[in-house]
């Protein structure tokens, strides 16, 4: 009777271990596949046909408008410009009807552990860190001049800053489903060069 209890407990223990290992493996495999898909899309961005300013892509409510790169925290990700915030599940999203050439261009992204949560390390950013936005025809280089936390209802951070052409990055302060605070990164345009 005692041997049977030990063997049943052993089998249950092994099953629990296998279940845990398979759950962890599934998380890593699915994240790997999502990262691979995003990276393939990122790599093909510059091979896609060029859409002239003012033209709208057919059969879509957004198009990848560029690639954001923040070398200091390892960000290299596609930017969609759209009113459809569902794109945040895969990309970072720029507010619509804004241009990189004047005013304040703003981009939102998730903070967390998902493959598209590329704005998770804003706490490691510093003033003077460089951000580049590369479109199909130009490279915009920005320098960070302010990092702050605001309540999510403070939309004044999206307004133009007089006398400056700026970039504003927005993410939650914590990797939570609900967070009432946003980390705001303001950067000033320093150079624009043709690709």
Coordinates of C-alpha atoms in Angstrom, one line a residue:
X1 CA 0.0 0.0 0.0
X2 CA 2.8 2.4 0.9
X3 CA 4.6 1.8 -2.5
X4 CA 1.4 2.6 -4.4
X5 CA 1.0 6.0 -2.5
X6 CA 4.6 6.9 -3.3
X7 CA 4.3 6.0 -7.0
X8 CA 1.0 7.9 -7.3
X9 CA 2.5 11.0 -5.7
X10 CA 5.5 10.7 -7.9
X11 CA 3.4 10.5 -11.1
X12 CA 1.3 13.5 -9.9
X13 CA 4.6 15.4 -9.2
X14 CA 6.0 14.6 -12.6
X15 CA 2.7 15.7 -14.3
X16 CA 2.8 19.0 -12.4
X17 CA 6.4 19.6 -13.4
X18 CA 5.7 18.8 -17.1
X19 CA 2.6 21.1 -17.0
X20 CA 4.7 24.0 -15.6
X21 CA 7.5 23.4 -18.1
X22 CA 5.1 23.3 -21.0
X23 CA 3.4 26.5 -19.9
X24 CA 6.7 28.3 -19.7
X25 CA 7.8 26.8 -23.0
X26 CA 4.6 28.0 -24.7
X27 CA 5.2 31.6 -23.5
X28 CA 8.7 31.7 -24.8
X29 CA 7.8 30.0 -28.1
X30 CA 4.8 32.3 -28.8
X31 CA 6.9 35.4 -27.9
X32 CA 9.7 34.2 -30.2
X33 CA 7.2 33.7 -33.1
X34 CA 5.7 37.2 -32.5
X35 CA 9.1 38.8 -32.3
X36 CA 10.2 37.1 -35.5
X37 CA 7.1 38.2 -37.3
X38 CA 7.5 41.8 -36.1
X39 CA 11.2 41.8 -37.1
X40 CA 10.4 40.4 -40.6
X41 CA 7.9 43.2 -41.1
X42 CA 10.4 45.8 -39.8
X43 CA 13.1 44.5 -42.2
X44 CA 10.7 44.7 -45.2
X45 CA 9.5 48.2 -44.4
X46 CA 12.0 50.0 -46.7
X47 CA 11.3 47.5 -49.5
X48 CA 7.6 48.5 -49.7
X49 CA 6.5 50.9 -52.4
X50 CA 6.8 54.6 -51.4
X51 CA 3.5 56.4 -50.8
X52 CA 3.7 60.1 -51.7
X53 CA 2.6 62.6 -49.0
X54 CA -1.1 63.2 -49.3
X55 CA -1.8 59.8 -50.8
X56 CA -3.8 57.3 -48.8
X57 CA -3.0 53.6 -48.9
X58 CA -5.8 51.5 -50.2
X59 CA -7.8 49.1 -48.0
X60 CA -6.2 50.2 -44.8
X61 CA -6.8 52.8 -42.1
X62 CA -3.1 53.1 -41.5
X63 CA 0.3 52.5 -42.9
X64 CA 3.7 52.0 -41.3
X65 CA 5.0 55.5 -41.5
X66 CA 8.5 54.8 -40.2
X67 CA 10.8 53.1 -37.8
X68 CA 11.6 54.5 -34.3
X69 CA 15.1 53.7 -32.9
X70 CA 16.3 54.5 -29.4
X71 CA 19.6 52.8 -29.2
X72 CA 20.2 53.4 -25.5
X73 CA 17.3 51.1 -24.6
X74 CA 17.2 48.8 -27.6
X75 CA 14.1 50.1 -29.3
X76 CA 13.8 49.5 -33.1
X77 CA 10.1 49.2 -34.0
X78 CA 7.6 50.1 -36.7
X79 CA 5.4 53.2 -36.2
X80 CA 1.8 53.2 -37.4
X81 CA 0.0 56.5 -37.8
X82 CA -3.7 55.9 -37.2
X83 CA -6.8 56.8 -35.2
X84 CA -7.1 53.0 -34.6
X85 CA -5.5 52.4 -31.2
X86 CA -5.9 48.6 -31.7
X87 CA -2.6 48.8 -33.6
X88 CA -0.9 49.1 -30.2
X89 CA -1.1 45.4 -29.8
X90 CA 1.6 45.1 -32.4
X91 CA 3.2 48.5 -33.1
X92 CA 3.7 51.9 -31.5
X93 CA 1.1 54.3 -32.8
X94 CA 1.5 58.0 -33.8
X95 CA -1.4 60.4 -33.4
X96 CA -3.0 61.1 -36.8
X97 CA -2.9 64.4 -38.7
X98 CA 0.5 65.3 -37.5
X99 CA 3.7 65.9 -39.4
X100 CA 7.4 65.3 -38.4
X101 CA 8.4 68.7 -39.9
X102 CA 6.7 71.0 -37.5
X103 CA 4.9 71.1 -34.1
X104 CA 4.8 68.2 -31.7
X105 CA 4.7 64.7 -33.3
X106 CA 3.5 62.2 -30.6
X107 CA 3.8 58.4 -30.4
X108 CA 2.2 56.0 -27.8
X109 CA 3.4 52.5 -27.0
X110 CA 2.9 49.8 -24.4
X111 CA 5.0 49.2 -21.3
X112 CA 5.2 45.5 -20.4
X113 CA 6.7 42.2 -21.4
X114 CA 4.9 41.6 -24.7
X115 CA 6.8 41.6 -28.0
X116 CA 5.3 45.0 -29.0
X117 CA 5.8 46.5 -25.5
X118 CA 9.0 48.3 -26.6
X119 CA 8.5 51.4 -24.4
X120 CA 9.1 49.4 -21.2
X121 CA 12.6 50.8 -20.3
X122 CA 11.8 54.5 -20.2
X123 CA 13.2 54.6 -16.7
X124 CA 16.7 54.0 -18.2
X125 CA 16.5 57.1 -20.5
X126 CA 18.4 60.3 -19.8
X127 CA 18.4 63.8 -21.1
X128 CA 20.5 64.1 -24.3
X129 CA 19.7 60.5 -25.3
X130 CA 19.1 60.3 -29.1
X131 CA 15.9 59.1 -30.8
X132 CA 15.7 58.6 -34.6
X133 CA 12.6 58.3 -36.7
X134 CA 13.3 57.0 -40.2
X135 CA 10.7 57.3 -42.9
X136 CA 11.1 56.0 -46.4
X137 CA 12.8 59.2 -47.5
X138 CA 14.2 61.0 -44.4
X139 CA 16.0 60.4 -41.1
X140 CA 14.8 62.7 -38.2
X141 CA 17.1 62.9 -35.2
X142 CA 15.9 64.1 -31.9
X143 CA 17.5 64.7 -28.5
X144 CA 15.6 64.1 -25.3
X145 CA 15.2 67.2 -23.1
X146 CA 12.5 66.2 -20.6
X147 CA 11.2 63.0 -19.0
X148 CA 8.3 63.3 -16.6
X149 CA 5.3 61.5 -15.2
X150 CA 1.7 62.9 -15.5
X151 CA -1.8 61.6 -14.9
X152 CA -3.4 60.0 -17.9
X153 CA -5.9 62.9 -18.3
X154 CA -3.1 65.5 -18.9
X155 CA -3.3 65.9 -22.6
X156 CA -1.3 69.2 -22.5
X157 CA 1.8 67.1 -23.1
X158 CA 0.6 66.6 -26.7
X159 CA 0.4 70.3 -27.5
X160 CA 3.0 72.1 -29.6
X161 CA 5.9 73.7 -27.7
X162 CA 6.4 77.2 -29.0
X163 CA 9.6 77.7 -31.1
X164 CA 10.4 73.9 -31.2
X165 CA 9.8 71.0 -33.4
X166 CA 9.4 68.1 -31.0
X167 CA 8.7 64.4 -30.6
X168 CA 6.7 63.2 -27.6
X169 CA 6.7 59.5 -26.5
X170 CA 3.9 58.3 -24.2
X171 CA 3.6 55.1 -22.2
X172 CA 2.1 53.8 -18.9
X173 CA 4.3 54.3 -15.9
X174 CA 3.8 50.6 -14.9
X175 CA 3.3 47.4 -16.9
X176 CA -0.2 47.1 -15.6
X177 CA -3.6 46.5 -17.3
X178 CA -4.8 49.8 -15.7
X179 CA -2.4 52.6 -14.8
X180 CA -3.5 56.2 -14.2
X181 CA 0.0 57.6 -14.8
X182 CA 1.9 58.1 -18.1
X183 CA 5.6 58.6 -18.6
X184 CA 6.2 61.4 -21.1
X185 CA 9.5 61.8 -23.0
X186 CA 10.0 65.1 -24.9
X187 CA 12.7 65.3 -27.5
X188 CA 13.7 68.2 -29.8
X189 CA 14.4 67.8 -33.5
X190 CA 18.1 68.3 -34.2
X191 CA 18.6 67.2 -37.8
X192 CA 16.8 66.0 -40.8
X193 CA 18.7 64.2 -43.6
X194 CA 17.6 62.5 -46.8
X195 CA 17.9 58.7 -46.9

